[in-house]
Coordinates of C-alpha atoms in Angstrom, one line a residue:
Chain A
X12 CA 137.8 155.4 74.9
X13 CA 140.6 153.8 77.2
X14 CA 142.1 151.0 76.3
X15 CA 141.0 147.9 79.0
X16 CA 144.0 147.3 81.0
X17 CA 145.2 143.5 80.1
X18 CA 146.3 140.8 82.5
X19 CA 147.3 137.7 81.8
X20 CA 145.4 134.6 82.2
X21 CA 148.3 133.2 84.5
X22 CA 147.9 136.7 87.0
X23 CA 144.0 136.0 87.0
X24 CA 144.1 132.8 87.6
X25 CA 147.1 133.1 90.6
X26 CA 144.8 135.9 92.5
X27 CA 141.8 134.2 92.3
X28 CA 144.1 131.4 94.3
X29 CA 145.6 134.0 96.8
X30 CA 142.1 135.2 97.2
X31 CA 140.6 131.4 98.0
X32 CA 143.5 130.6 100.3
X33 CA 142.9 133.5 102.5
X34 CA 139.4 132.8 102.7
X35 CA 140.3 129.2 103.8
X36 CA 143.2 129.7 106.2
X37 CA 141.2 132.0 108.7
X38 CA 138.4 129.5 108.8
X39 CA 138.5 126.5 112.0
X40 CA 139.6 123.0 110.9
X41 CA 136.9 120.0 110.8
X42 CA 139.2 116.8 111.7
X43 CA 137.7 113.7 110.3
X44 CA 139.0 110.0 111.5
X45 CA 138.4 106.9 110.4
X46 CA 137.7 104.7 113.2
X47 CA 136.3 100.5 114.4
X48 CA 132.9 101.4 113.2
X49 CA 132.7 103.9 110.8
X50 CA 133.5 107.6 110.5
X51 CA 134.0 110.6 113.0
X52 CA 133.7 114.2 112.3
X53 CA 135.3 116.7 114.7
X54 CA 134.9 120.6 114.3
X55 CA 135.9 123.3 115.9
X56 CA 132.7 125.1 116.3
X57 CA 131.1 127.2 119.5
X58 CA 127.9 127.9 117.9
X59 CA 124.7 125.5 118.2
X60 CA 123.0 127.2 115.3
X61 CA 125.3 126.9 111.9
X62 CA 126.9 123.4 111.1
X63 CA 130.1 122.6 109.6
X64 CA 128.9 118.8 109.7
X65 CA 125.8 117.6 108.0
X66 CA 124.7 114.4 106.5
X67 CA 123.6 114.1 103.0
X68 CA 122.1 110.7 102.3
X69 CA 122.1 107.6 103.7
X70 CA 125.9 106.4 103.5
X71 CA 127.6 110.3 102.9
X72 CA 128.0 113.2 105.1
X73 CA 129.3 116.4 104.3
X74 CA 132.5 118.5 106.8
X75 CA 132.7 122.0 105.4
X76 CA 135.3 124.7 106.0
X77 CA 135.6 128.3 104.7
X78 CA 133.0 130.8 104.1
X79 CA 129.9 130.0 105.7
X80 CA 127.1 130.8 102.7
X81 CA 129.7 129.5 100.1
X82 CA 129.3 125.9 101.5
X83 CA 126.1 126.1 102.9
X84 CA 124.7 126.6 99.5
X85 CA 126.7 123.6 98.6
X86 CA 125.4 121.1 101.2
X87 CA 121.6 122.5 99.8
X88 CA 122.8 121.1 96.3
X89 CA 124.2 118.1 97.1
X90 CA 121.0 117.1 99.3
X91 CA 118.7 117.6 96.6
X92 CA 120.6 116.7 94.2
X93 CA 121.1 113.3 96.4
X94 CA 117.4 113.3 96.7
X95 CA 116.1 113.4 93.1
X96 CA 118.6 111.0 92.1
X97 CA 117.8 108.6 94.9
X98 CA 114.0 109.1 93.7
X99 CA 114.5 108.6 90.3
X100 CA 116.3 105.6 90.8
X101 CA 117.2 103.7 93.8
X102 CA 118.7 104.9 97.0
X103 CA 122.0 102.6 96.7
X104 CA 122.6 104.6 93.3
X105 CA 123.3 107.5 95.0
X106 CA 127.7 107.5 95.8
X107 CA 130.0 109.7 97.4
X108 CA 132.3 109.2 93.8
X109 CA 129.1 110.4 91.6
X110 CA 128.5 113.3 94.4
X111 CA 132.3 114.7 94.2
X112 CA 132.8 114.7 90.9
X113 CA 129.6 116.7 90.8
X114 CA 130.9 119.5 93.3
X115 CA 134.1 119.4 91.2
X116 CA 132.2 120.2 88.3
X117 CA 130.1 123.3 90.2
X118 CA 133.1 124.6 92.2
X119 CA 135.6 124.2 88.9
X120 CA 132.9 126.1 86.9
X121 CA 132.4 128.6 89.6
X122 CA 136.5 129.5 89.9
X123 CA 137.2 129.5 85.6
X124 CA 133.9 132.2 85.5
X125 CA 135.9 135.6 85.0
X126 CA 134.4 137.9 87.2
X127 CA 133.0 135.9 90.2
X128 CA 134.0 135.3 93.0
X129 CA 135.9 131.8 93.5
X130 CA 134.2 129.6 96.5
X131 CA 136.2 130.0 99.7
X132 CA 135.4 126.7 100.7
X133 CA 137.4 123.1 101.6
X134 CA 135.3 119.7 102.1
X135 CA 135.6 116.7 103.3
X136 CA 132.8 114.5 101.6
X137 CA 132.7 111.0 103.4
X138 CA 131.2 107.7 102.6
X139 CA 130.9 105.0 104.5
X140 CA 131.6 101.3 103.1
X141 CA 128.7 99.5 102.4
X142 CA 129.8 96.3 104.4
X143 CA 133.0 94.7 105.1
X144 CA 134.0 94.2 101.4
X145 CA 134.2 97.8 100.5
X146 CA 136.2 100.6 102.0
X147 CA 135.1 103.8 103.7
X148 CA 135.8 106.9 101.4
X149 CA 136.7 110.1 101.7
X150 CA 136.8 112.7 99.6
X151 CA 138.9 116.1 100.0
X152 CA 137.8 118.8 97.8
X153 CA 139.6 122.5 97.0
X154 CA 138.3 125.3 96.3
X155 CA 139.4 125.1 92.2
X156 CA 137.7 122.0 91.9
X157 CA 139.9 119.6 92.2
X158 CA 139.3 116.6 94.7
X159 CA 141.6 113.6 95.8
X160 CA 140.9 110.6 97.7
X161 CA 142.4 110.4 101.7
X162 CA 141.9 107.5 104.0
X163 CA 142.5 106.9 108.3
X164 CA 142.9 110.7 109.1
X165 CA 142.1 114.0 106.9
X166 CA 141.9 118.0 108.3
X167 CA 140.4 121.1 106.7
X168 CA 140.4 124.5 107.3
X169 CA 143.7 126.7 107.9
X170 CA 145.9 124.9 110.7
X171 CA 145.3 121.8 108.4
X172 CA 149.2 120.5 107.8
X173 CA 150.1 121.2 111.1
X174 CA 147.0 119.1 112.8
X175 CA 148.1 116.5 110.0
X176 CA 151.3 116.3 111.5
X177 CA 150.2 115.8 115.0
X178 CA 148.0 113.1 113.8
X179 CA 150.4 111.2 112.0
X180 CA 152.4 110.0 114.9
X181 CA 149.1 109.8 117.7
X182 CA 146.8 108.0 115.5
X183 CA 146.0 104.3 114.8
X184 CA 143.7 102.3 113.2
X185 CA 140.6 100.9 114.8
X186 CA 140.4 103.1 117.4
X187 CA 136.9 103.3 119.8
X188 CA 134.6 105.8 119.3
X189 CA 135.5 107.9 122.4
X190 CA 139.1 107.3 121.6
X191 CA 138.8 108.6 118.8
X192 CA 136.6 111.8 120.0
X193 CA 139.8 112.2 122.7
X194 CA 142.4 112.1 119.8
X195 CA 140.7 114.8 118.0
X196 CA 139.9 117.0 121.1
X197 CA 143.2 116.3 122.4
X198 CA 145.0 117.4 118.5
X199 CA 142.8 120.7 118.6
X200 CA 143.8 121.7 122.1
X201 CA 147.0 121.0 121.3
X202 CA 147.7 123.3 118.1
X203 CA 145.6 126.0 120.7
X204 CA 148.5 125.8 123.2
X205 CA 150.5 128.2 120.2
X206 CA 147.7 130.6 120.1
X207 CA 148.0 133.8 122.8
X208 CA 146.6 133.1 125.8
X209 CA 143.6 135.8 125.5
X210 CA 142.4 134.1 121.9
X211 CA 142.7 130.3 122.7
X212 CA 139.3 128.5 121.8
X213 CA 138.4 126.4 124.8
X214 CA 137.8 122.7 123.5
X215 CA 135.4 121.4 125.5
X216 CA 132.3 119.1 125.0
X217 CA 130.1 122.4 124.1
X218 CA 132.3 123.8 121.5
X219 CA 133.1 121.0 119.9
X220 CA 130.5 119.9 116.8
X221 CA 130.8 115.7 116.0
X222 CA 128.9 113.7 113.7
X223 CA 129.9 110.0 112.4
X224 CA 128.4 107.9 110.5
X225 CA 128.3 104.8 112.2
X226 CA 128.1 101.3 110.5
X227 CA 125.9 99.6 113.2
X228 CA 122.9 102.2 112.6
X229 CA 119.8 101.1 110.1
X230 CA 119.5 103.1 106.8
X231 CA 120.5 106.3 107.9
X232 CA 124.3 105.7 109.3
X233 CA 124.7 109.4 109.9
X234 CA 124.2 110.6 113.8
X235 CA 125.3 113.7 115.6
X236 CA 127.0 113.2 118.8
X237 CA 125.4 115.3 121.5
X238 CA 127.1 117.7 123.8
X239 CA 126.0 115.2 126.9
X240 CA 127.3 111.9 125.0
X241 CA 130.5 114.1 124.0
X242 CA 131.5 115.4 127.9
X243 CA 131.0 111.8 128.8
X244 CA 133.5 110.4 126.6
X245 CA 136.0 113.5 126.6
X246 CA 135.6 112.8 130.8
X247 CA 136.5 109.2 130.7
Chain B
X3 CA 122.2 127.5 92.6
X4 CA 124.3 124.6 91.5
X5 CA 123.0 121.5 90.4
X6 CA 119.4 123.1 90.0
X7 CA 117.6 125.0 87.6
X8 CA 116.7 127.7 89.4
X9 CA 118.2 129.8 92.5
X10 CA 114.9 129.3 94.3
X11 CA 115.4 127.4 97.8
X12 CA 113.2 125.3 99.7
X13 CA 112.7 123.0 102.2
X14 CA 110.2 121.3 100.5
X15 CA 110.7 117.7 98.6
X16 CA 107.5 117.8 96.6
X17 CA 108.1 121.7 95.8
X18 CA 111.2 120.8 94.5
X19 CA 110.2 117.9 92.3
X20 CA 107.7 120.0 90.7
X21 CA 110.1 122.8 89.6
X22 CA 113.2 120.6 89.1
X23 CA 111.8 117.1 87.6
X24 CA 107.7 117.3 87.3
X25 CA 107.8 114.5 84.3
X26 CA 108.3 112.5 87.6
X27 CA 105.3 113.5 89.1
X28 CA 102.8 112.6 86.5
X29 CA 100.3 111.4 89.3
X30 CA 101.4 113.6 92.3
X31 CA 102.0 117.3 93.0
X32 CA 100.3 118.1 89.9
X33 CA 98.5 120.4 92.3
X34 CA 94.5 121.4 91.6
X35 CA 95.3 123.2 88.6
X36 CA 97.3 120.9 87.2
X37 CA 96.9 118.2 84.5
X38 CA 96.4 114.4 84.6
X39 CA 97.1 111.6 81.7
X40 CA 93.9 110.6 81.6
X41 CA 92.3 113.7 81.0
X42 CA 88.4 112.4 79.5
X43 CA 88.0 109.8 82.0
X44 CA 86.6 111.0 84.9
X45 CA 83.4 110.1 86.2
X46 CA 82.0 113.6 85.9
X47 CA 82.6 113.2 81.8
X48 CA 81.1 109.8 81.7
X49 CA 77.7 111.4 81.6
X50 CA 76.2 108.0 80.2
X51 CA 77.4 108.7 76.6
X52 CA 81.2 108.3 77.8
X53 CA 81.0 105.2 79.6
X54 CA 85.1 103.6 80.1
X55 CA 85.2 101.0 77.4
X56 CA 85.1 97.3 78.3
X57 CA 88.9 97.4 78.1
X58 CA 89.4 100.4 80.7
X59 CA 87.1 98.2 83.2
X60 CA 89.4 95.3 82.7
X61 CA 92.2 97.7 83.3
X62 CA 90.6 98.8 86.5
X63 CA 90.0 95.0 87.3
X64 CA 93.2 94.2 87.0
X65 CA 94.9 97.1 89.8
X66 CA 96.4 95.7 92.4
X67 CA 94.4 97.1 95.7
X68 CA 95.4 97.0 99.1
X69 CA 93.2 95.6 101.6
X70 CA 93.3 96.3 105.6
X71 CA 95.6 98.6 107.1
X72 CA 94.9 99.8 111.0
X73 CA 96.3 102.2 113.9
X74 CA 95.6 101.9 117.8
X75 CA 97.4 103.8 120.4
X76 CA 98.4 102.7 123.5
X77 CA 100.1 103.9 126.8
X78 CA 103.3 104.2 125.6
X79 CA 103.0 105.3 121.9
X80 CA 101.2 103.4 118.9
X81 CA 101.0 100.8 116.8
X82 CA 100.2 100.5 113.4
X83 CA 99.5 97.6 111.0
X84 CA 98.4 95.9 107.9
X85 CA 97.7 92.5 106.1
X86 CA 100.1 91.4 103.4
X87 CA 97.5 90.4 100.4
X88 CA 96.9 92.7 97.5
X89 CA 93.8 92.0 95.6
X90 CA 93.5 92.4 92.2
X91 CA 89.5 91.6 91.5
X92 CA 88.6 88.7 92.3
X93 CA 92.3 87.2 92.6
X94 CA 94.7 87.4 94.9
X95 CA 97.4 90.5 92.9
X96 CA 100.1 89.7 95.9
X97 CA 101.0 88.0 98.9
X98 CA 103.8 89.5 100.2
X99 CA 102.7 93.1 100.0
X100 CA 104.3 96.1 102.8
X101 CA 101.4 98.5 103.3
X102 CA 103.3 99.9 106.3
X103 CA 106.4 102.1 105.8
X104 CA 108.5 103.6 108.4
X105 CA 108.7 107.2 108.0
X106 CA 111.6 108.3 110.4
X107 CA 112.4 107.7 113.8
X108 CA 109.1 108.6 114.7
X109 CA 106.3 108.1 112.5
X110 CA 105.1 105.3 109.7
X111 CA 102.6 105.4 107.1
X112 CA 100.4 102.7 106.3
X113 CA 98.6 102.3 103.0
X114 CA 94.9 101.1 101.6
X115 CA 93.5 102.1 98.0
X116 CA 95.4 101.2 94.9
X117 CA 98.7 99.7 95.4
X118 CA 100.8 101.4 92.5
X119 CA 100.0 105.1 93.3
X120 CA 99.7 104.1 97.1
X121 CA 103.2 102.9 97.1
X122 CA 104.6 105.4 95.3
X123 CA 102.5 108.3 97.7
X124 CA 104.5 106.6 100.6
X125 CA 107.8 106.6 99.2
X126 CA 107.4 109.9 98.2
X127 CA 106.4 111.1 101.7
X128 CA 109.3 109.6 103.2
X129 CA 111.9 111.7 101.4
X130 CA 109.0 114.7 101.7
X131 CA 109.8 114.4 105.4
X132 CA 113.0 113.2 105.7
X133 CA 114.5 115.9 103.1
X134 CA 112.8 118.6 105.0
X135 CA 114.5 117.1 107.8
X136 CA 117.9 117.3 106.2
X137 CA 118.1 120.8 105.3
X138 CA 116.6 122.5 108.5
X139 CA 118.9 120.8 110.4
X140 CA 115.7 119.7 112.9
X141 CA 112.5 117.6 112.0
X142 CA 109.1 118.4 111.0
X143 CA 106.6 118.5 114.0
X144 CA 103.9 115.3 113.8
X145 CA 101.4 117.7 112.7
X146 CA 103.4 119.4 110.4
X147 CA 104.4 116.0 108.5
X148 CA 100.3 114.8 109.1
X149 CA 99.5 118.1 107.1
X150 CA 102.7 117.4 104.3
X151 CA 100.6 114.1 103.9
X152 CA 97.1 115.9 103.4
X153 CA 99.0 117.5 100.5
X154 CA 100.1 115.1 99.2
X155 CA 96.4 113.1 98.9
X156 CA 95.1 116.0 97.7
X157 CA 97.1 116.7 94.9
X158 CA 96.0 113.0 93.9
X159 CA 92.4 114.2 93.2
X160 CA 92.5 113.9 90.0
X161 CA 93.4 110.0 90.0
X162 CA 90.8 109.7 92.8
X163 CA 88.2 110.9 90.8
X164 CA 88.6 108.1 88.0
X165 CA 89.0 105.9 90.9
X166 CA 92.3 105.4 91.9
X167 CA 91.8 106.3 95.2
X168 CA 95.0 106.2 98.0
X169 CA 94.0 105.7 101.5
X170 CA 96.6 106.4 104.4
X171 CA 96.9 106.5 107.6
X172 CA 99.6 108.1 109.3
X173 CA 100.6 107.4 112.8
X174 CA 103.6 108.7 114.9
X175 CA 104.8 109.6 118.2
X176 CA 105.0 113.3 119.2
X177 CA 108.0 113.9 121.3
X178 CA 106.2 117.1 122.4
X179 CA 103.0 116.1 124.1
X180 CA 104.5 112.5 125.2
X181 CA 101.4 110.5 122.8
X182 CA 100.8 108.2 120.2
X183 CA 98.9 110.1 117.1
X184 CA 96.6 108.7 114.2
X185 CA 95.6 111.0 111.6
X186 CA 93.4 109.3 108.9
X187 CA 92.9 110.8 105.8
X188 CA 89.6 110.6 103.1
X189 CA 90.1 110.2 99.4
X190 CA 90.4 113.7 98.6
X191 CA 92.3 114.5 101.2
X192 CA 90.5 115.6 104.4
X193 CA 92.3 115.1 107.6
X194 CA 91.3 114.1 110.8
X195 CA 92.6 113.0 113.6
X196 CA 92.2 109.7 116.1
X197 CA 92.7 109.9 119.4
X198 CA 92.5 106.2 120.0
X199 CA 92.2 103.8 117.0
X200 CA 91.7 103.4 113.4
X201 CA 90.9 101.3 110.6
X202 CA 90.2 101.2 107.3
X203 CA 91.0 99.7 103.8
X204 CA 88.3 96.6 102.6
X205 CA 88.3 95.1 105.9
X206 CA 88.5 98.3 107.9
X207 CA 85.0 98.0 109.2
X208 CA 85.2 94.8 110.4
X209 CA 88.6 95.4 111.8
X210 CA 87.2 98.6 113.2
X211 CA 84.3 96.6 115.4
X212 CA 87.0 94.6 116.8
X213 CA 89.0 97.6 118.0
X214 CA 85.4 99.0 119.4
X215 CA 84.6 96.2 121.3
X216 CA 87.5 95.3 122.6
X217 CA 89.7 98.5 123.0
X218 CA 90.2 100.4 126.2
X219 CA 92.3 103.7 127.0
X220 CA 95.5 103.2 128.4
X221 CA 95.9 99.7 126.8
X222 CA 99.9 98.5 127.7
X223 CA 102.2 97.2 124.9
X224 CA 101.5 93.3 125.4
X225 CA 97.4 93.6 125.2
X226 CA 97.2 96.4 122.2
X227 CA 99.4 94.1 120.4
X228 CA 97.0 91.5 120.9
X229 CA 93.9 93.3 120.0
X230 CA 96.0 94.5 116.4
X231 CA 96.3 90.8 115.7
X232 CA 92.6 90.2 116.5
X233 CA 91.6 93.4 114.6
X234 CA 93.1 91.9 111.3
X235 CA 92.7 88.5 112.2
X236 CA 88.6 89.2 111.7
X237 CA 88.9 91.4 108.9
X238 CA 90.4 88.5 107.4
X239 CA 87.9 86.0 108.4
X240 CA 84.9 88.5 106.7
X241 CA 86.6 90.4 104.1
X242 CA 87.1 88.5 101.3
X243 CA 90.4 90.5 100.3
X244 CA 92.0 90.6 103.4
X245 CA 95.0 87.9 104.0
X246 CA 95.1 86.4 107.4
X247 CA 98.6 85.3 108.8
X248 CA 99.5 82.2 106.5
X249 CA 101.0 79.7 108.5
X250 CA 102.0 77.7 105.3
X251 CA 104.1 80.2 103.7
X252 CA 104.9 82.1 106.9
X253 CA 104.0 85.2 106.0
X254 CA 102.5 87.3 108.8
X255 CA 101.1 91.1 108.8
X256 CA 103.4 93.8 109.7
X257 CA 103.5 95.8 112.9
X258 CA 105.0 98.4 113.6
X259 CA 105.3 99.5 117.1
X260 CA 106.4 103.7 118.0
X261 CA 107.2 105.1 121.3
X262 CA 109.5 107.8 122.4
X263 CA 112.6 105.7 122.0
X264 CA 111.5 105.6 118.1
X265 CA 110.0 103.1 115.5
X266 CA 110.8 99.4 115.7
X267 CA 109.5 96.4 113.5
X268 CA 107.3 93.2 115.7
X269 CA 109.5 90.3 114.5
X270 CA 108.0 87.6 112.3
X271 CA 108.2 85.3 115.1
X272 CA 106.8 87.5 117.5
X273 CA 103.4 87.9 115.4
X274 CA 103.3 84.4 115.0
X275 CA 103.3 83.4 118.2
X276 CA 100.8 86.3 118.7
X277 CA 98.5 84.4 116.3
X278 CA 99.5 80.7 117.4
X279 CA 98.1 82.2 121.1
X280 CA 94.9 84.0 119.3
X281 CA 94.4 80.2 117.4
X282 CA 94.3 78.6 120.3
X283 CA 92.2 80.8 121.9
X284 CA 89.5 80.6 119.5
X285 CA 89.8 76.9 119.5
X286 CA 88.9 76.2 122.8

């Protein structure tokens, strides 16, 4: 009988990584911006069927990039798993905080299993506050597990740093809703003007996907913007 | 999948509950094979020999039990209401009582029978639709969350057969055919639907003869609303469990108006004046 070949925990560990981070780098960015009324949620995304955007509960929406059944599966779990607890309990126990550190838990457990397949995922888990004594929240979480808290402006998916960058000098706080829909259309057409002419993704109001969750609304604070609403402001 | 027991997927809130947590379904979902806590206490045991004991009855006198809920559509969509009283035998259980629930955008749920399960029927109906909602990424159609509701009654058979019987009706607009929709339900769940109006609860009948006399097809916003105030108004005056609008305490019924710009709440101080107008009318 042949001996199994050993590799180290270290080499493991580092191609699982290598093999995450490709996954996540081919996959379009989802740009979310914290603006007057709440939160917006921009994605690059031409199709009308599959979301990259979707809300979870009341206050919390989810912005998914990567593979498409990997996160998919996780917006399912973190709805029900929204759901009973709301049911057992009371809706207002139900928090972004309590929700991230559960997907840390699942995607952490998920990338230490030998053998499987580490989530080729990125998320952008977003709260918004409660009234004017809280603060919005929103949580970035990798593909190992781990999950930090950003504020303002946050991008996921494989252009990421560099859409950071150019929103670091354009943006500002308190902007209007359909300034802030024309800062993130104008940042994704602007990383496009590097891509060959023949590939360029076309940012216009139909292949754009936004959501926010906006403060004014009743119970439910999370509203898709539709591709109507979204050629009138990106036309203005 | 993560979070859940199983890798089974569904759209279904009810479903889900029973797989995931069914210890908190002990009165719903159970389903017709499925068990009750009061297991020797039906009716169909009693058979004279098993008779509830004198401290059952008191138990049963003692439920809270909501009185007069109503629907009536009108050109535009449909309203639905209710008193605020909850009766609990001979007593008043509750003043302040909601028997009408906003569903989503589009529909609401109003509630007659007894109050615990009742409440706790339209609660669970809400996230029934609103999860389904969630994770196809498009609503349920009217009919579709009318029939979720028939389920729902249905698999409270057991309860209603002791009797702890839930009443709703569900009302809604359907974005689809451009109408207001009542579907009532009976105790073990048969549906049916209403093209124009419906009452029921304690003071449905009398409520309901008020709606027959005065209601016409077609009615606009303004004069429906008033014949939903006159509706419960009488109910009030003949059922003894019904609360009229109590212009000491200010509490008022609730009305819920739905049209195809969605679900809105008639102010306090709208129904008031409503009734300050009916008050005066009957006056004179």
């Amino acid at each position: 009988m042949p001996a199994p070949y050993y590799v180290s925990p270290e080499q493991i560990m580092q191609e699982k990584e290598d093999f995450a981070r490709k996954g996540i780098e081919k996959a379009k960015e989802v740009i979310v911006l914290e603006y007057r009324d709440g939160i917006l949620m921009v994605a690059e995304n031409p199709l009308a069927t599959v979301f990259k955007i979707s809300e979870i509960y009341d206050r919390i929406a989810l912005a998914a990039t990567g593979l498409y059944p990997d996160y998919e599966a996780l917006r399912y779990a973190g709805i029900q798993g929204a759901e009973i607890k709301g049911f057992t309990f009371n809706r207002e126990d139900v928090t972004a905080r309590w929700l991230a550190n559960q997907y840390s838990q699942q995607i952490g457990a998920i990338y230490r299993q030998p053998d499987v397949k580490p989530l080729e995922v990125e998320l952008l888990l977003c709260e918004i506050r409660e009234d004017s004594s809280s603060k919005n929240r929103i949580y970035h979480l990798s593909f190992d597990g781990t999950f930090w808290e950003d504020n303002e402006y946050t991008v996921i998916g494989g252009r990421a740093e560099e859409i950071a960058g150019i929103l670091e000098n354009e943006y500002s706080a308190s902007l209007d809703l359909s300034d802030a829909v024309k800062l993130a259309a104008r940042t994704f057409a602007a990383v496009e003007t590097e891509v060959d002419e023949a590939d360029r993704y076309q940012v216009t109001a139909e292949t754009i996907e936004a959501a926010v969750l906006d403060e004014t609304r009743n119970r439910r604070k999370f509203r898709r913007l539709l591709p109507d609403e979204l050629s009138e402001m990106l036309s203005a | 999948m993560v979070f859940s027991r199983s890798d089974h997927r569904t759209s279904d809130f009810l479903e889900l509950l029973q797989r995931e947590r069914p210890e908190l379904l002990s009165r719903f979902g159970t389903g017709a094979g499925g068990t009750t806590s009061l297991p020797d206490s039906s009716p169909a045991n009693w058979k004279g020999q098993h008779l509830p004991t004198s401290s059952v009855m008191d138990l049963y006198d003692n439920l809270l039990e909501g009185t007069t809920i109503l629907a009536a559509v009108y050109n535009e969509g449909v309203i639905v209401a209710g008193d605020r009283q909850a009766t609990a035998g001979f007593q008043v259980g509750e003043r302040r009582i909601r028997k009408v629930y906003e569903v989503d955008t589009y529909s609401a749920i109003a509630i007659a029978g007894v109050a615990g399960p009742a409440m706790e029927m339209a609660k669970l109906f809400q996230v029934q639709v609103e999860f389904y909602e969630k994770i196809e990424g498009s609503p349920l159609s009217l009919e579709g969350k009318a029939n979720s509701l028939s389920n729902m009654v249905k698999s409270n058979l057991p309860m209603a057969m002791q009797g702890l019987v839930v009443v709703p009706i569900f009302a809604g607009y359907d974005l689809k055919r451009k109408q207001g929709k009542i579907f009532k339900y009976d105790a073990i769940g048969g549906q049916y639907e209403e093209s124009e109006y419906y009452a029921t609860g304690s003071g449905g009948k009398d409520a309901q003869a008020t709606l027959k006399k005065l209601y016409s097809a077609d009615m606009p916003r303004d004069s429906a609303l008033k014949l939903v105030a006159e509706a419960l108004w009488d109910a009030a005056d003949e059922d003894v469990a019904t609360g009229g609008p109590d212009f000491i305490r200010e509490i008022f019924p609730t009305i819920k108006i739905i049209d195809s710009t969605g679900i809105s709440d008639i102010p306090d101080s709208e129904v008031k004046a409503l009734y300050t107008e009916l008050l005066d009318r009957l006056r004179s």
